[in-house]
PDB file of C-alpha atoms in Angstrom:
ATOM      1  CA  UNK A   1     169.031 110.597 125.878  1.00  0.00           C
ATOM      2  CA  UNK A   2     165.376 110.433 124.799  1.00  0.00           C
ATOM      3  CA  UNK A   3     162.346 112.703 124.816  1.00  0.00           C
ATOM      4  CA  UNK A   4     158.971 112.115 126.384  1.00  0.00           C
ATOM      5  CA  UNK A   5     156.114 114.602 126.619  1.00  0.00           C
ATOM      6  CA  UNK A   6     158.421 117.439 125.646  1.00  0.00           C
ATOM      7  CA  UNK A   7     161.049 116.543 128.253  1.00  0.00           C
ATOM      8  CA  UNK A   8     164.603 115.525 127.399  1.00  0.00           C
ATOM      9  CA  UNK A   9     165.574 112.599 129.647  1.00  0.00           C
ATOM     10  CA  UNK A  10     169.116 111.334 130.113  1.00  0.00           C
ATOM     11  CA  UNK A  11     169.671 107.838 131.507  1.00  0.00           C
ATOM     12  CA  UNK A  12     172.853 106.998 133.401  1.00  0.00           C
ATOM     13  CA  UNK A  13     173.895 103.538 134.624  1.00  0.00           C
ATOM     14  CA  UNK A  14     173.551 103.326 138.399  1.00  0.00           C
ATOM     15  CA  UNK A  15     175.318 100.023 139.063  1.00  0.00           C
ATOM     16  CA  UNK A  16     174.221  96.429 139.363  1.00  0.00           C
ATOM     17  CA  UNK A  17     172.129  97.023 142.490  1.00  0.00           C
ATOM     18  CA  UNK A  18     171.561 100.738 143.107  1.00  0.00           C
ATOM     19  CA  UNK A  19     170.619 101.745 146.627  1.00  0.00           C
ATOM     20  CA  UNK A  20     170.930 105.067 148.440  1.00  0.00           C
ATOM     21  CA  UNK A  21     170.993 108.188 146.271  1.00  0.00           C
ATOM     22  CA  UNK A  22     171.628 111.895 146.841  1.00  0.00           C
ATOM     23  CA  UNK A  23     172.034 115.082 144.815  1.00  0.00           C
ATOM     24  CA  UNK A  24     174.609 117.839 145.328  1.00  0.00           C
ATOM     25  CA  UNK A  25     173.419 121.328 146.228  1.00  0.00           C
ATOM     26  CA  UNK A  26     174.173 122.541 142.684  1.00  0.00           C
ATOM     27  CA  UNK A  27     171.755 119.950 141.275  1.00  0.00           C
ATOM     28  CA  UNK A  28     174.344 118.801 138.752  1.00  0.00           C
ATOM     29  CA  UNK A  29     176.118 115.966 140.568  1.00  0.00           C
ATOM     30  CA  UNK A  30     174.409 112.754 141.636  1.00  0.00           C
ATOM     31  CA  UNK A  31     175.569 110.110 144.076  1.00  0.00           C
ATOM     32  CA  UNK A  32     174.417 106.496 144.163  1.00  0.00           C
ATOM     33  CA  UNK A  33     175.531 103.489 146.187  1.00  0.00           C
ATOM     34  CA  UNK A  34     176.003 100.335 144.124  1.00  0.00           C
ATOM     35  CA  UNK A  35     175.230  97.754 146.795  1.00  0.00           C
ATOM     36  CA  UNK A  36     176.246  94.757 144.690  1.00  0.00           C
ATOM     37  CA  UNK A  37     179.779  96.032 144.034  1.00  0.00           C
ATOM     38  CA  UNK A  38     180.104  98.162 147.192  1.00  0.00           C
ATOM     39  CA  UNK A  39     180.844 101.348 145.289  1.00  0.00           C
ATOM     40  CA  UNK A  40     179.786 104.968 145.440  1.00  0.00           C
ATOM     41  CA  UNK A  41     179.057 106.291 141.962  1.00  0.00           C
ATOM     42  CA  UNK A  42     179.550 110.035 141.386  1.00  0.00           C
ATOM     43  CA  UNK A  43     177.764 111.124 138.212  1.00  0.00           C
ATOM     44  CA  UNK A  44     178.141 114.487 136.468  1.00  0.00           C
ATOM     45  CA  UNK A  45     174.764 115.151 134.865  1.00  0.00           C
ATOM     46  CA  UNK A  46     176.220 117.587 132.335  1.00  0.00           C
ATOM     47  CA  UNK A  47     178.975 115.415 130.893  1.00  0.00           C
ATOM     48  CA  UNK A  48     177.649 112.010 131.893  1.00  0.00           C
ATOM     49  CA  UNK A  49     181.017 111.140 133.376  1.00  0.00           C
ATOM     50  CA  UNK A  50     180.994 108.731 136.283  1.00  0.00           C
ATOM     51  CA  UNK A  51     183.603 108.249 138.995  1.00  0.00           C
ATOM     52  CA  UNK A  52     183.472 105.212 141.303  1.00  0.00           C
ATOM     53  CA  UNK A  53     184.779 105.262 144.863  1.00  0.00           C
ATOM     54  CA  UNK A  54     185.371 101.961 146.660  1.00  0.00           C
ATOM     55  CA  UNK A  55     183.428 101.493 149.894  1.00  0.00           C
ATOM     56  CA  UNK A  56     183.838  98.826 152.539  1.00  0.00           C
ATOM     57  CA  UNK A  57     180.083  98.565 153.192  1.00  0.00           C
ATOM     58  CA  UNK A  58     176.866  99.100 151.227  1.00  0.00           C
ATOM     59  CA  UNK A  59     175.654 102.094 153.229  1.00  0.00           C
ATOM     60  CA  UNK A  60     171.984 103.036 152.841  1.00  0.00           C
ATOM     61  CA  UNK A  61     172.117 106.734 153.792  1.00  0.00           C
ATOM     62  CA  UNK A  62     174.041 109.583 152.124  1.00  0.00           C
ATOM     63  CA  UNK A  63     174.359 113.128 153.466  1.00  0.00           C
ATOM     64  CA  UNK A  64     176.000 115.668 151.150  1.00  0.00           C
ATOM     65  CA  UNK A  65     177.886 118.713 152.396  1.00  0.00           C
ATOM     66  CA  UNK A  66     176.017 121.840 151.183  1.00  0.00           C
ATOM     67  CA  UNK A  67     179.407 123.300 150.183  1.00  0.00           C
ATOM     68  CA  UNK A  68     180.193 120.288 147.999  1.00  0.00           C
ATOM     69  CA  UNK A  69     183.443 119.307 149.721  1.00  0.00           C
ATOM     70  CA  UNK A  70     182.451 116.113 151.558  1.00  0.00           C
ATOM     71  CA  UNK A  71     179.734 113.532 151.923  1.00  0.00           C
ATOM     72  CA  UNK A  72     179.056 111.089 154.756  1.00  0.00           C
ATOM     73  CA  UNK A  73     177.500 107.640 154.425  1.00  0.00           C
ATOM     74  CA  UNK A  74     175.958 105.634 157.235  1.00  0.00           C
ATOM     75  CA  UNK A  75     173.392 102.933 158.020  1.00  0.00           C
ATOM     76  CA  UNK A  76     169.772 103.655 158.894  1.00  0.00           C
ATOM     77  CA  UNK A  77     169.449 100.438 160.893  1.00  0.00           C
ATOM     78  CA  UNK A  78     166.501  99.270 158.749  1.00  0.00           C
ATOM     79  CA  UNK A  79     166.942  95.666 157.653  1.00  0.00           C
ATOM     80  CA  UNK A  80     163.725  95.149 155.602  1.00  0.00           C
ATOM     81  CA  UNK A  81     163.495  91.707 157.147  1.00  0.00           C
ATOM     82  CA  UNK A  82     166.884  90.672 155.803  1.00  0.00           C
ATOM     83  CA  UNK A  83     169.592  89.230 158.033  1.00  0.00           C
ATOM     84  CA  UNK A  84     172.707  91.186 157.046  1.00  0.00           C
ATOM     85  CA  UNK A  85     175.897  91.517 159.073  1.00  0.00           C
ATOM     86  CA  UNK A  86     176.643  95.250 159.293  1.00  0.00           C
ATOM     87  CA  UNK A  87     178.629  97.529 161.537  1.00  0.00           C
ATOM     88  CA  UNK A  88     175.815  99.980 162.265  1.00  0.00           C
ATOM     89  CA  UNK A  89     178.234 102.301 164.084  1.00  0.00           C
ATOM     90  CA  UNK A  90     180.384 102.815 160.993  1.00  0.00           C
ATOM     91  CA  UNK A  91     180.430 105.940 158.849  1.00  0.00           C
ATOM     92  CA  UNK A  92     182.096 106.450 155.484  1.00  0.00           C
ATOM     93  CA  UNK A  93     183.464 109.912 154.686  1.00  0.00           C
ATOM     94  CA  UNK A  94     184.282 110.901 151.105  1.00  0.00           C
ATOM     95  CA  UNK A  95     186.515 113.903 150.422  1.00  0.00           C
ATOM     96  CA  UNK A  96     185.255 115.406 147.152  1.00  0.00           C
ATOM     97  CA  UNK A  97     187.735 118.267 146.876  1.00  0.00           C
ATOM     98  CA  UNK A  98     190.142 116.543 144.481  1.00  0.00           C
ATOM     99  CA  UNK A  99     190.263 112.883 143.446  1.00  0.00           C
ATOM    100  CA  UNK A 100     187.446 111.466 145.636  1.00  0.00           C
ATOM    101  CA  UNK A 101     188.681 109.174 148.400  1.00  0.00           C
ATOM    102  CA  UNK A 102     186.825 107.412 151.211  1.00  0.00           C
ATOM    103  CA  UNK A 103     187.737 106.976 154.869  1.00  0.00           C
ATOM    104  CA  UNK A 104     185.900 104.769 157.357  1.00  0.00           C
ATOM    105  CA  UNK A 105     185.427 105.373 161.076  1.00  0.00           C
ATOM    106  CA  UNK A 106     183.599 103.425 163.763  1.00  0.00           C
ATOM    107  CA  UNK A 107     181.725 105.431 166.388  1.00  0.00           C
ATOM    108  CA  UNK A 108     180.618 104.250 169.803  1.00  0.00           C
ATOM    109  CA  UNK A 109     176.916 104.654 168.892  1.00  0.00           C
ATOM    110  CA  UNK A 110     174.819 104.256 165.757  1.00  0.00           C
ATOM    111  CA  UNK A 111     174.453 107.507 163.793  1.00  0.00           C
ATOM    112  CA  UNK A 112     170.949 108.901 163.347  1.00  0.00           C
ATOM    113  CA  UNK A 113     171.762 112.136 161.477  1.00  0.00           C
ATOM    114  CA  UNK A 114     174.701 114.156 160.116  1.00  0.00           C
ATOM    115  CA  UNK A 115     175.169 117.937 159.977  1.00  0.00           C
ATOM    116  CA  UNK A 116     178.044 119.858 158.378  1.00  0.00           C
ATOM    117  CA  UNK A 117     179.456 123.035 159.910  1.00  0.00           C
ATOM    118  CA  UNK A 118     180.146 125.897 157.493  1.00  0.00           C
ATOM    119  CA  UNK A 119     183.781 126.313 156.402  1.00  0.00           C
ATOM    120  CA  UNK A 120     185.949 128.358 158.763  1.00  0.00           C
ATOM    121  CA  UNK A 121     189.606 129.153 159.338  1.00  0.00           C
ATOM    122  CA  UNK A 122     191.966 128.661 162.265  1.00  0.00           C
ATOM    123  CA  UNK A 123     195.452 130.155 162.164  1.00  0.00           C
ATOM    124  CA  UNK A 124     194.886 130.922 158.501  1.00  0.00           C
ATOM    125  CA  UNK A 125     194.143 127.294 157.570  1.00  0.00           C
ATOM    126  CA  UNK A 126     190.784 126.103 156.226  1.00  0.00           C
ATOM    127  CA  UNK A 127     188.858 123.819 158.576  1.00  0.00           C
ATOM    128  CA  UNK A 128     185.793 121.612 158.184  1.00  0.00           C
ATOM    129  CA  UNK A 129     183.737 119.880 160.873  1.00  0.00           C
ATOM    130  CA  UNK A 130     180.690 117.639 160.882  1.00  0.00           C
ATOM    131  CA  UNK A 131     178.543 116.508 163.789  1.00  0.00           C
ATOM    132  CA  UNK A 132     177.027 113.027 164.013  1.00  0.00           C
ATOM    133  CA  UNK A 133     173.879 112.661 166.115  1.00  0.00           C
ATOM    134  CA  UNK A 134     173.262 109.512 168.173  1.00  0.00           C
ATOM    135  CA  UNK A 135     171.139 108.616 171.169  1.00  0.00           C
ATOM    136  CA  UNK A 136     172.411 110.555 174.197  1.00  0.00           C
ATOM    137  CA  UNK A 137     175.491 111.942 172.441  1.00  0.00           C
ATOM    138  CA  UNK A 138     176.977 113.678 169.468  1.00  0.00           C
ATOM    139  CA  UNK A 139     180.321 113.044 167.794  1.00  0.00           C
ATOM    140  CA  UNK A 140     182.386 115.920 166.409  1.00  0.00           C
ATOM    141  CA  UNK A 141     184.244 114.877 163.243  1.00  0.00           C
ATOM    142  CA  UNK A 142     187.356 116.818 162.247  1.00  0.00           C
ATOM    143  CA  UNK A 143     187.179 116.314 158.490  1.00  0.00           C
ATOM    144  CA  UNK A 144     190.770 117.477 158.054  1.00  0.00           C
ATOM    145  CA  UNK A 145     192.118 114.630 160.245  1.00  0.00           C
ATOM    146  CA  UNK A 146     190.653 111.562 158.575  1.00  0.00           C
ATOM    147  CA  UNK A 147     193.992 109.800 158.228  1.00  0.00           C
ATOM    148  CA  UNK A 148     194.164 109.547 162.030  1.00  0.00           C
ATOM    149  CA  UNK A 149     190.789 108.265 163.294  1.00  0.00           C
ATOM    150  CA  UNK A 150     191.648 108.762 166.955  1.00  0.00           C
ATOM    151  CA  UNK A 151     192.332 112.423 166.252  1.00  0.00           C
ATOM    152  CA  UNK A 152     189.252 112.896 164.047  1.00  0.00           C
ATOM    153  CA  UNK A 153     186.594 111.786 166.555  1.00  0.00           C
ATOM    154  CA  UNK A 154     185.446 113.593 169.696  1.00  0.00           C
ATOM    155  CA  UNK A 155     182.349 112.216 171.443  1.00  0.00           C
ATOM    156  CA  UNK A 156     180.272 114.505 173.647  1.00  0.00           C
ATOM    157  CA  UNK A 157     177.605 113.008 175.955  1.00  0.00           C
ATOM    158  CA  UNK A 158     174.249 114.753 176.249  1.00  0.00           C
ATOM    159  CA  UNK A 159     173.379 112.997 179.524  1.00  0.00           C
ATOM    160  CA  UNK A 160     175.217 112.715 182.830  1.00  0.00           C
ATOM    161  CA  UNK A 161     174.330 109.136 183.755  1.00  0.00           C
ATOM    162  CA  UNK A 162     172.501 106.119 182.371  1.00  0.00           C
ATOM    163  CA  UNK A 163     169.586 106.991 184.682  1.00  0.00           C
ATOM    164  CA  UNK A 164     168.922 110.220 182.778  1.00  0.00           C
ATOM    165  CA  UNK A 165     166.120 110.511 180.263  1.00  0.00           C
ATOM    166  CA  UNK A 166     167.163 109.394 176.794  1.00  0.00           C
ATOM    167  CA  UNK A 167     167.965 112.408 174.647  1.00  0.00           C
ATOM    168  CA  UNK A 168     167.593 112.323 170.886  1.00  0.00           C
ATOM    169  CA  UNK A 169     169.155 115.274 169.069  1.00  0.00           C
ATOM    170  CA  UNK A 170     166.522 116.840 166.801  1.00  0.00           C
ATOM    171  CA  UNK A 171     168.300 119.999 165.644  1.00  0.00           C
ATOM    172  CA  UNK A 172     171.926 121.165 165.435  1.00  0.00           C
ATOM    173  CA  UNK A 173     173.254 124.653 164.668  1.00  0.00           C
ATOM    174  CA  UNK A 174     176.772 126.066 164.401  1.00  0.00           C
ATOM    175  CA  UNK A 175     178.418 129.394 165.133  1.00  0.00           C
ATOM    176  CA  UNK A 176     181.798 129.647 163.400  1.00  0.00           C
ATOM    177  CA  UNK A 177     182.068 133.445 163.648  1.00  0.00           C
ATOM    178  CA  UNK A 178     185.268 134.314 165.568  1.00  0.00           C
ATOM    179  CA  UNK A 179     184.836 136.350 168.751  1.00  0.00           C
ATOM    180  CA  UNK A 180     187.386 138.874 169.952  1.00  0.00           C
ATOM    181  CA  UNK A 181     188.170 137.037 173.207  1.00  0.00           C
ATOM    182  CA  UNK A 182     187.930 133.494 171.732  1.00  0.00           C
ATOM    183  CA  UNK A 183     188.834 133.735 168.026  1.00  0.00           C
ATOM    184  CA  UNK A 184     189.536 129.998 167.622  1.00  0.00           C
ATOM    185  CA  UNK A 185     186.363 128.658 169.264  1.00  0.00           C
ATOM    186  CA  UNK A 186     183.514 127.088 167.259  1.00  0.00           C
ATOM    187  CA  UNK A 187     180.195 126.581 169.021  1.00  0.00           C
ATOM    188  CA  UNK A 188     177.743 123.763 168.419  1.00  0.00           C
ATOM    189  CA  UNK A 189     174.158 124.030 169.672  1.00  0.00           C
ATOM    190  CA  UNK A 190     172.126 120.849 170.124  1.00  0.00           C
ATOM    191  CA  UNK A 191     168.383 120.738 170.760  1.00  0.00           C
ATOM    192  CA  UNK A 192     167.120 117.361 172.017  1.00  0.00           C
ATOM    193  CA  UNK A 193     163.661 115.958 172.449  1.00  0.00           C
ATOM    194  CA  UNK A 194     162.377 115.537 176.007  1.00  0.00           C
ATOM    195  CA  UNK A 195     164.505 118.487 177.099  1.00  0.00           C
ATOM    196  CA  UNK A 196     164.051 122.051 178.308  1.00  0.00           C
ATOM    197  CA  UNK A 197     167.623 122.942 177.412  1.00  0.00           C
ATOM    198  CA  UNK A 198     169.864 123.568 174.442  1.00  0.00           C
ATOM    199  CA  UNK A 199     173.313 122.055 174.856  1.00  0.00           C
ATOM    200  CA  UNK A 200     176.091 124.459 173.871  1.00  0.00           C
ATOM    201  CA  UNK A 201     179.426 122.782 173.083  1.00  0.00           C
ATOM    202  CA  UNK A 202     182.577 124.846 172.651  1.00  0.00           C
ATOM    203  CA  UNK A 203     185.078 123.269 170.254  1.00  0.00           C
ATOM    204  CA  UNK A 204     188.493 124.859 170.625  1.00  0.00           C
ATOM    205  CA  UNK A 205     192.157 124.071 169.966  1.00  0.00           C
ATOM    206  CA  UNK A 206     193.565 121.223 172.053  1.00  0.00           C
ATOM    207  CA  UNK A 207     195.089 122.661 175.223  1.00  0.00           C
ATOM    208  CA  UNK A 208     197.951 120.191 175.599  1.00  0.00           C
ATOM    209  CA  UNK A 209     200.995 121.328 173.628  1.00  0.00           C
ATOM    210  CA  UNK A 210     201.893 117.754 172.641  1.00  0.00           C
ATOM    211  CA  UNK A 211     198.357 116.787 171.593  1.00  0.00           C
ATOM    212  CA  UNK A 212     198.262 115.509 168.020  1.00  0.00           C
ATOM    213  CA  UNK A 213     194.647 116.565 167.511  1.00  0.00           C
ATOM    214  CA  UNK A 214     193.866 120.146 166.573  1.00  0.00           C
ATOM    215  CA  UNK A 215     190.407 120.596 168.058  1.00  0.00           C
ATOM    216  CA  UNK A 216     188.751 119.504 171.271  1.00  0.00           C
ATOM    217  CA  UNK A 217     185.268 119.960 172.792  1.00  0.00           C
ATOM    218  CA  UNK A 218     186.258 121.472 176.131  1.00  0.00           C
ATOM    219  CA  UNK A 219     183.092 122.811 177.735  1.00  0.00           C
ATOM    220  CA  UNK A 220     179.376 122.154 177.711  1.00  0.00           C
ATOM    221  CA  UNK A 221     176.695 124.569 178.859  1.00  0.00           C
ATOM    222  CA  UNK A 222     172.927 124.227 179.057  1.00  0.00           C
ATOM    223  CA  UNK A 223     170.883 127.107 177.696  1.00  0.00           C
ATOM    224  CA  UNK A 224     167.114 127.432 178.260  1.00  0.00           C
ATOM    225  CA  UNK A 225     165.108 126.455 175.193  1.00  0.00           C
ATOM    226  CA  UNK A 226     162.056 128.578 174.297  1.00  0.00           C
ATOM    227  CA  UNK A 227     159.774 125.539 174.516  1.00  0.00           C
ATOM    228  CA  UNK A 228     159.978 121.871 175.401  1.00  0.00           C
ATOM    229  CA  UNK A 229     160.297 119.499 172.446  1.00  0.00           C
ATOM    230  CA  UNK A 230     158.043 116.507 173.069  1.00  0.00           C
TER     231      UNK A 230
END
């Protein structure tokens, strides 16, 4: 710790080759990707303690859950002129609720943005979801099912055919408030560019009694948007 111009400045090691960084909503926890050692460093600014989580790739984007329970890492697709072999469809998900652990999933399309749904309950159990935006689709991530990737991912197309106009999600909102007639349904609203509609996706419990997954996007509706997003 040192002082400069009346400010007290603390310096923390960020790894051999620090890359992507992010700050928790409380402003007290910092996250940095050590690209050289393929680690995520979690730094407590109050104590100075650092926890390292092993990654399988040097991701260059970090999105932190506003509620402090998870973070998601992914690739921007920018190479800076370097030839690097990367799985651009991969995401890394870190559960921060106890001893931080990372899980890795491969999507069918490259992520362009991540949004976290607020916490909610189903049958008295806490649930967490995130939505990954990609060209022409979103992917619903069940953050409570990370040990079974096939059960954690549900992809929802935003177009009907390849001939449709490319849709890029530009805004995502969630409604996790239970309704009297559908208490277990969570709704996701997606606004895309080049569209006059908002896509409403209903995520509800899987309908098949022997389905291992808990949640399933079962219906998609188009709602008129107030204005076209160019």
